[in-house]
């Protein structure tokens, strides 16, 4: 049982420290929400294992949403594997702010439940939650998320641009090509342009296809993407994709 | 003219009062018996005496077109400003023409024979024909209303007789030399067709009489509660004592009319009634009256339903594709109808199969059939009732909500997975009218089709998905259905919906109820997670019922550990007041000897039971 574990953990910690955590926990359970949030924020800032355990326990018994939000913020970056169970549940909470914070926090963990939770959050009804999930998947370089991220872009979610740029491969590039005319050119140009910036994206025939796809798009974003690519490949003047990009820029200039 | 004074034999019958007199004898067995014996029966078949016909009224241009149903061709087509329903007599047809004339035309070629003038201040109530033409008009002066029943000759439109009545008369009906006229909402006055003399009168004591209809085998009258056969029992005046019957329908959703309200001036012309009505034929049966073959038919827009008049069970349903039906009739063997784009069709009354169909290309606004006995065949194999009802339900026309609800109601009486599948789809489908969804949901719950449990689970497996553009509806209904069919396999699926943030609060209540109802150890965890996750969430303040149901379920399904959790939740000060109060109450009620003591002060972490996600 968690509370027994907690007793054991806190029992082994220095008394003064344990007293401080206990005091914060009492404040967290204060019916004055302002004081509770303040205490939760303090506990969240405490990077010791005891504080982490206390955060998990407070989340596990349920708290008002604003207090829970402060506590969840404290789990971000801790890479505490014991947090998975609680975070998976909070990633499905009815409160979107809590879902978002849970998604951010769980992204640090290595548990096999993490990726399905993050991919699931791409289908969330709230844009901020989807964006948090997209960023988390990009940060993890989660290539299994390519397909749902392309779908996210097809739904015109701007959060997908950077995520696809971070993890997209040849298959993503092909799928993006199919979105011409379905989503705003600016969004598509930005995504393809970001893909081209990645040194590990390729080989060049794939880059060439991406350049051709950008060339078909209208607007300043497409021109900017091509221009940036030409500038970034200054040292490889004969690279076919660069030649194609340069040609496209010239044509756009004449048109 | 008061020809009745010149008919001493009628006076001898006892009718010494003028027609429509306030002092005339009514509900006299002797009068009615003598009248029924005196006036002969009509012949079966079309009133015109020849082929089965449909008379089509078109608007642009204004024409009257006679269509020979027997030969399948237009018999004649004449320019005519028809402003009433059409009456078919022997060798002639008649209608109001413009606002101030009654026109009589040859039955053979539609040529105008003659016209009779209606005074500008008179309202036209309706007409009927046999050997003569009979019509009713009404004039008002201040608060005084005077009505007239008039008979004119079909040859020169000369007035044969004119009866005056103080008060309201309804549209007449004629058969066997007798004219029946609703009078003052309570009476049916029977007149001699030749003289206009009143020969008998029925006075209804239970309800009003708003119509009378003449068929080959008798007069039928009544209001919206059902139909009465005019026979000697009519003399009782009461519903119970008369030969009365009413059709039970599969649903009360559609307001059905046995016949139009003949006191309404507007109903003298073709109206919405012609597109939404009951079609029926009746006949004397034993000591009373019954619908022929025990069937009645509902026509609503372009849909037809045949149902057992005694049980309401649906026999068949027919959906005419796309175009509205402007008028219909029960010819006995067939249901005949005409569409707005000029198609004439006949459905076999027994099977519901389309037996006959012809296109005229006319823009039809009204139709009168003279097609008694028209039986072009039985038609092909009609689609299954379930299939047709489903077609009606999926029809995209938003006007048909009532018909769709009717179809759903009718479906509940049809067994089988095919119907259950349609009902599930209705519940899940986006854009369905709420009334249709609500009825389908009730139907699913009440039919308790346990064999379709895999179908419910398949639907329950679906969740909201932004990327797949999927919204989920009907989870509450599926939860209820899973519970009523005791499908324990659905518990896990229900638990997933309970934890899904896209599940509406209202649906959560039903899900919790169902999880509790299905029971089992697997029910405890989702309930516990729900309570702990939201016990302090003010978004449940306005409606804490889902949480209350969950704690109640936990108390019933859980063991000592859950009870300990609930004591903790009840006493913890951040718990929503409405939930805490409810919980304390049920804790006391469920274990009076174990009233939860206020927990001794403990360090945080020492006072809590098993927690979220455990």
Tab-separated table of N, CA and C in Angstrom, chain B residues 226-322:
chain	number	residue	atom	x	y	z
B	226	UNK	N	-62.346	7.320	-34.030
B	226	UNK	CA	-62.628	6.068	-34.716
B	226	UNK	C	-63.799	6.248	-35.669
B	227	UNK	N	-64.353	5.125	-36.101
B	227	UNK	CA	-65.454	5.213	-37.074
B	227	UNK	C	-66.684	4.448	-36.573
B	228	UNK	N	-67.851	4.967	-36.952
B	228	UNK	CA	-69.128	4.326	-36.646
B	228	UNK	C	-69.751	3.878	-37.962
B	229	UNK	N	-70.342	2.726	-37.927
B	229	UNK	CA	-71.154	2.292	-39.073
B	229	UNK	C	-72.578	2.762	-38.811
B	230	UNK	N	-73.193	3.348	-39.822
B	230	UNK	CA	-74.605	3.740	-39.662
B	230	UNK	C	-75.457	2.487	-39.742
B	231	UNK	N	-75.987	2.096	-38.615
B	231	UNK	CA	-76.913	0.961	-38.574
B	231	UNK	C	-77.918	1.226	-37.448
B	232	UNK	N	-78.719	0.271	-37.185
B	232	UNK	CA	-79.790	0.507	-36.216
B	232	UNK	C	-79.227	0.805	-34.819
B	233	UNK	N	-78.007	0.303	-34.560
B	233	UNK	CA	-77.391	0.559	-33.254
B	233	UNK	C	-76.987	2.027	-33.087
B	234	UNK	N	-76.908	2.741	-34.234
B	234	UNK	CA	-76.562	4.170	-34.144
B	234	UNK	C	-77.566	4.915	-33.282
B	235	UNK	N	-78.776	4.350	-33.183
B	235	UNK	CA	-79.839	5.006	-32.409
B	235	UNK	C	-79.474	5.141	-30.933
B	236	UNK	N	-78.527	4.364	-30.460
B	236	UNK	CA	-78.134	4.512	-29.044
B	236	UNK	C	-77.427	5.844	-28.830
B	237	UNK	N	-76.790	6.335	-29.884
B	237	UNK	CA	-76.053	7.603	-29.779
B	237	UNK	C	-74.709	7.466	-29.102
B	238	UNK	N	-74.491	6.374	-28.415
B	238	UNK	CA	-73.255	6.234	-27.642
B	238	UNK	C	-72.215	5.420	-28.406
B	239	UNK	N	-70.974	5.614	-28.023
B	239	UNK	CA	-69.886	4.855	-28.644
B	239	UNK	C	-70.037	3.370	-28.286
B	240	UNK	N	-70.344	3.140	-27.045
B	240	UNK	CA	-70.441	1.760	-26.573
B	240	UNK	C	-71.588	1.010	-27.242
B	241	UNK	N	-72.705	1.709	-27.402
B	241	UNK	CA	-73.875	1.031	-27.940
B	241	UNK	C	-73.885	0.939	-29.453
B	242	UNK	N	-73.035	1.717	-30.112
B	242	UNK	CA	-73.029	1.751	-31.580
B	242	UNK	C	-72.046	0.742	-32.148
B	243	UNK	N	-72.128	0.586	-33.464
B	243	UNK	CA	-71.127	-0.238	-34.152
B	243	UNK	C	-69.924	0.665	-34.418
B	244	UNK	N	-68.970	0.544	-33.539
B	244	UNK	CA	-67.828	1.466	-33.555
B	244	UNK	C	-66.530	0.663	-33.568
B	245	UNK	N	-65.544	1.179	-34.254
B	245	UNK	CA	-64.213	0.571	-34.160
B	245	UNK	C	-63.157	1.642	-34.345
B	246	UNK	N	-62.000	1.371	-33.817
B	246	UNK	CA	-60.865	2.297	-33.960
B	246	UNK	C	-59.628	1.480	-34.279
B	247	UNK	N	-58.743	2.064	-35.047
B	247	UNK	CA	-57.522	1.352	-35.431
B	247	UNK	C	-56.431	1.610	-34.414
B	248	UNK	N	-55.806	0.546	-33.961
B	248	UNK	CA	-54.654	0.699	-33.075
B	248	UNK	C	-53.436	0.846	-33.970
B	249	UNK	N	-52.605	1.806	-33.657
B	249	UNK	CA	-51.448	2.019	-34.515
B	249	UNK	C	-50.171	1.646	-33.771
B	250	UNK	N	-49.134	1.391	-34.572
B	250	UNK	CA	-47.857	0.988	-33.986
B	250	UNK	C	-47.272	2.089	-33.109
B	251	UNK	N	-47.700	3.319	-33.340
B	251	UNK	CA	-47.158	4.434	-32.566
B	251	UNK	C	-48.207	5.527	-32.500
B	252	UNK	N	-48.176	6.269	-31.416
B	252	UNK	CA	-49.075	7.419	-31.295
B	252	UNK	C	-48.395	8.680	-31.808
B	253	UNK	N	-47.200	8.515	-32.335
B	253	UNK	CA	-46.403	9.669	-32.734
B	253	UNK	C	-47.075	10.512	-33.810
B	254	UNK	N	-47.710	9.835	-34.774
B	254	UNK	CA	-48.330	10.575	-35.863
B	254	UNK	C	-49.811	10.766	-35.561
B	255	UNK	N	-50.235	12.012	-35.648
B	255	UNK	CA	-51.658	12.283	-35.429
B	255	UNK	C	-52.397	11.808	-36.677
B	256	UNK	N	-53.277	10.892	-36.493
B	256	UNK	CA	-53.937	10.299	-37.660
B	256	UNK	C	-55.368	10.808	-37.786
B	257	UNK	N	-55.803	10.919	-39.000
B	257	UNK	CA	-57.161	11.402	-39.269
B	257	UNK	C	-57.912	10.330	-40.051
B	258	UNK	N	-59.049	9.947	-39.524
B	258	UNK	CA	-59.855	8.964	-40.244
B	258	UNK	C	-60.474	9.604	-41.487
B	259	UNK	N	-60.770	10.876	-41.373
B	259	UNK	CA	-61.302	11.617	-42.503
B	259	UNK	C	-61.131	13.091	-42.174
B	260	UNK	N	-61.245	13.914	-43.180
B	260	UNK	CA	-61.056	15.340	-42.900
B	260	UNK	C	-62.267	15.901	-42.158
B	261	UNK	N	-62.036	17.013	-41.463
B	261	UNK	CA	-63.096	17.675	-40.703
B	261	UNK	C	-64.009	18.397	-41.693
B	262	UNK	N	-65.189	17.850	-41.864
B	262	UNK	CA	-66.041	18.357	-42.934
B	262	UNK	C	-66.699	19.689	-42.592
B	263	UNK	N	-66.516	20.169	-41.367
B	263	UNK	CA	-67.035	21.498	-41.026
B	263	UNK	C	-66.046	22.598	-41.415
B	264	UNK	N	-64.837	22.189	-41.778
B	264	UNK	CA	-63.799	23.166	-42.098
B	264	UNK	C	-63.875	23.544	-43.569
B	265	UNK	N	-64.095	24.827	-43.790
B	265	UNK	CA	-64.205	25.349	-45.147
B	265	UNK	C	-62.949	25.010	-45.964
B	266	UNK	N	-61.778	25.133	-45.337
B	266	UNK	CA	-60.513	24.902	-46.065
B	266	UNK	C	-60.403	23.462	-46.555
B	267	UNK	N	-61.057	22.536	-45.837
B	267	UNK	CA	-60.940	21.124	-46.195
B	267	UNK	C	-61.779	20.743	-47.411
B	268	UNK	N	-62.567	21.697	-47.899
B	268	UNK	CA	-63.341	21.403	-49.105
B	268	UNK	C	-62.417	21.217	-50.300
B	269	UNK	N	-61.216	21.767	-50.195
B	269	UNK	CA	-60.223	21.633	-51.269
B	269	UNK	C	-59.182	20.596	-50.838
B	270	UNK	N	-58.277	20.266	-51.743
B	270	UNK	CA	-57.196	19.350	-51.386
B	270	UNK	C	-56.252	20.061	-50.421
B	271	UNK	N	-55.901	19.400	-49.346
B	271	UNK	CA	-55.093	20.039	-48.290
B	271	UNK	C	-54.030	19.071	-47.790
B	272	UNK	N	-53.371	19.491	-46.727
B	272	UNK	CA	-52.347	18.634	-46.106
B	272	UNK	C	-52.951	17.324	-45.616
B	273	UNK	N	-54.257	17.339	-45.348
B	273	UNK	CA	-54.905	16.100	-44.917
B	273	UNK	C	-54.658	14.979	-45.918
B	274	UNK	N	-54.694	15.348	-47.212
B	274	UNK	CA	-54.548	14.333	-48.254
B	274	UNK	C	-53.161	13.696	-48.259
B	275	UNK	N	-52.205	14.330	-47.562
B	275	UNK	CA	-50.840	13.798	-47.524
B	275	UNK	C	-50.532	13.112	-46.204
B	276	UNK	N	-51.410	13.263	-45.243
B	276	UNK	CA	-51.189	12.648	-43.928
B	276	UNK	C	-52.526	12.162	-43.396
B	277	UNK	N	-52.834	10.953	-43.643
B	277	UNK	CA	-54.161	10.473	-43.254
B	277	UNK	C	-54.166	8.956	-43.069
B	278	UNK	N	-55.251	8.508	-42.507
B	278	UNK	CA	-55.472	7.063	-42.429
B	278	UNK	C	-56.302	6.639	-43.634
B	279	UNK	N	-55.943	5.523	-44.212
B	279	UNK	CA	-56.734	4.939	-45.299
B	279	UNK	C	-57.380	3.686	-44.740
B	280	UNK	N	-58.641	3.522	-45.014
B	280	UNK	CA	-59.322	2.357	-44.450
B	280	UNK	C	-60.569	2.024	-45.247
B	281	UNK	N	-60.932	0.793	-45.184
B	281	UNK	CA	-62.231	0.322	-45.653
B	281	UNK	C	-62.793	-0.495	-44.501
B	282	UNK	N	-64.076	-0.348	-44.311
B	282	UNK	CA	-64.692	-1.088	-43.209
B	282	UNK	C	-65.880	-1.867	-43.722
B	283	UNK	N	-66.372	-2.742	-42.882
B	283	UNK	CA	-67.533	-3.539	-43.283
B	283	UNK	C	-68.249	-4.019	-42.024
B	284	UNK	N	-69.556	-4.253	-42.146
B	284	UNK	CA	-70.263	-4.810	-40.994
B	284	UNK	C	-69.672	-6.172	-40.651
B	285	UNK	N	-69.515	-6.419	-39.379
B	285	UNK	CA	-68.975	-7.715	-38.971
B	285	UNK	C	-69.717	-8.151	-37.720
B	286	UNK	N	-70.432	-9.236	-37.840
B	286	UNK	CA	-71.237	-9.696	-36.717
B	286	UNK	C	-72.240	-8.619	-36.338
B	287	UNK	N	-72.221	-8.241	-35.099
B	287	UNK	CA	-73.137	-7.220	-34.597
B	287	UNK	C	-72.526	-5.825	-34.665
B	288	UNK	N	-71.307	-5.747	-35.210
B	288	UNK	CA	-70.630	-4.459	-35.163
B	288	UNK	C	-69.965	-4.136	-36.500
B	289	UNK	N	-68.842	-3.497	-36.444
B	289	UNK	CA	-68.139	-3.093	-37.647
B	289	UNK	C	-66.654	-3.404	-37.458
B	290	UNK	N	-65.970	-3.658	-38.552
B	290	UNK	CA	-64.535	-3.963	-38.459
B	290	UNK	C	-63.843	-3.441	-39.708
B	291	UNK	N	-62.555	-3.182	-39.574
B	291	UNK	CA	-61.790	-2.795	-40.749
B	291	UNK	C	-61.629	-4.006	-41.656
B	292	UNK	N	-61.725	-3.760	-42.931
B	292	UNK	CA	-61.650	-4.864	-43.885
B	292	UNK	C	-60.279	-5.539	-43.793
B	293	UNK	N	-60.296	-6.850	-43.729
B	293	UNK	CA	-59.079	-7.659	-43.551
B	293	UNK	C	-58.312	-7.293	-42.279
B	294	UNK	N	-58.988	-6.598	-41.394
B	294	UNK	CA	-58.353	-6.228	-40.122
B	294	UNK	C	-57.212	-5.245	-40.295
B	295	UNK	N	-57.206	-4.543	-41.422
B	295	UNK	CA	-56.056	-3.672	-41.705
B	295	UNK	C	-56.454	-2.207	-41.822
B	296	UNK	N	-55.560	-1.349	-41.409
B	296	UNK	CA	-55.683	0.083	-41.679
B	296	UNK	C	-54.322	0.544	-42.205
B	297	UNK	N	-54.326	1.641	-42.924
B	297	UNK	CA	-53.109	2.085	-43.604
B	297	UNK	C	-52.854	3.542	-43.271
B	298	UNK	N	-51.621	3.822	-42.968
B	298	UNK	CA	-51.254	5.206	-42.688
B	298	UNK	C	-50.473	5.750	-43.881
B	299	UNK	N	-50.938	6.871	-44.393
B	299	UNK	CA	-50.198	7.570	-45.447
B	299	UNK	C	-49.619	8.826	-44.824
B	300	UNK	N	-48.314	8.967	-44.878
B	300	UNK	CA	-47.656	10.167	-44.369
B	300	UNK	C	-46.608	10.596	-45.387
B	301	UNK	N	-46.855	11.728	-46.029
B	301	UNK	CA	-45.989	12.257	-47.083
B	301	UNK	C	-45.784	11.240	-48.202
B	302	UNK	N	-44.655	10.548	-48.231
B	302	UNK	CA	-44.471	9.558	-49.297
B	302	UNK	C	-44.247	8.156	-48.735
B	303	UNK	N	-44.770	7.972	-47.542
B	303	UNK	CA	-44.621	6.678	-46.884
B	303	UNK	C	-45.995	6.074	-46.574
B	304	UNK	N	-46.049	4.783	-46.686
B	304	UNK	CA	-47.283	4.069	-46.360
B	304	UNK	C	-46.955	2.943	-45.386
B	305	UNK	N	-47.812	2.798	-44.400
B	305	UNK	CA	-47.647	1.721	-43.427
B	305	UNK	C	-48.966	0.960	-43.337
B	306	UNK	N	-48.891	-0.347	-43.441
B	306	UNK	CA	-50.087	-1.169	-43.209
B	306	UNK	C	-49.936	-1.801	-41.843
B	307	UNK	N	-50.969	-1.719	-41.057
B	307	UNK	CA	-50.850	-2.348	-39.748
B	307	UNK	C	-52.142	-3.045	-39.349
B	308	UNK	N	-51.970	-3.971	-38.467
B	308	UNK	CA	-53.107	-4.719	-37.955
B	308	UNK	C	-53.918	-3.773	-37.067
B	309	UNK	N	-55.165	-3.569	-37.445
B	309	UNK	CA	-55.966	-2.560	-36.751
B	309	UNK	C	-56.263	-2.954	-35.309
B	310	UNK	N	-56.176	-4.233	-34.997
B	310	UNK	CA	-56.461	-4.669	-33.624
B	310	UNK	C	-55.239	-4.571	-32.720
B	311	UNK	N	-54.090	-4.998	-33.261
B	311	UNK	CA	-52.899	-5.048	-32.411
B	311	UNK	C	-51.934	-3.902	-32.654
B	312	UNK	N	-52.039	-3.255	-33.797
B	312	UNK	CA	-51.078	-2.209	-34.131
B	312	UNK	C	-49.818	-2.755	-34.761
B	313	UNK	N	-49.715	-4.065	-34.881
B	313	UNK	CA	-48.507	-4.675	-35.459
B	313	UNK	C	-48.384	-4.284	-36.932
B	314	UNK	N	-47.193	-3.969	-37.318
B	314	UNK	CA	-46.985	-3.522	-38.682
B	314	UNK	C	-46.982	-4.709	-39.636
B	315	UNK	N	-47.690	-4.559	-40.740
B	315	UNK	CA	-47.735	-5.643	-41.725
B	315	UNK	C	-46.744	-5.384	-42.856
B	316	UNK	N	-46.733	-4.190	-43.346
B	316	UNK	CA	-45.742	-3.806	-44.333
B	316	UNK	C	-45.545	-2.306	-44.315
B	317	UNK	N	-44.466	-1.881	-44.913
B	317	UNK	CA	-44.202	-0.451	-45.044
B	317	UNK	C	-43.705	-0.217	-46.464
B	318	UNK	N	-44.072	0.914	-47.003
B	318	UNK	CA	-43.662	1.213	-48.371
B	318	UNK	C	-43.198	2.673	-48.425
B	319	UNK	N	-42.058	2.898	-49.042
B	319	UNK	CA	-41.534	4.262	-49.183
B	319	UNK	C	-41.466	4.599	-50.657
B	320	UNK	N	-42.255	5.573	-51.069
B	320	UNK	CA	-42.155	6.000	-52.466
B	320	UNK	C	-40.883	6.844	-52.598
B	321	UNK	N	-40.083	6.573	-53.615
B	321	UNK	CA	-38.820	7.299	-53.710
B	321	UNK	C	-38.981	8.793	-54.007
B	322	UNK	N	-38.302	9.580	-53.257
B	322	UNK	CA	-38.047	11.021	-53.470
B	322	UNK	C	-39.253	11.965	-53.494
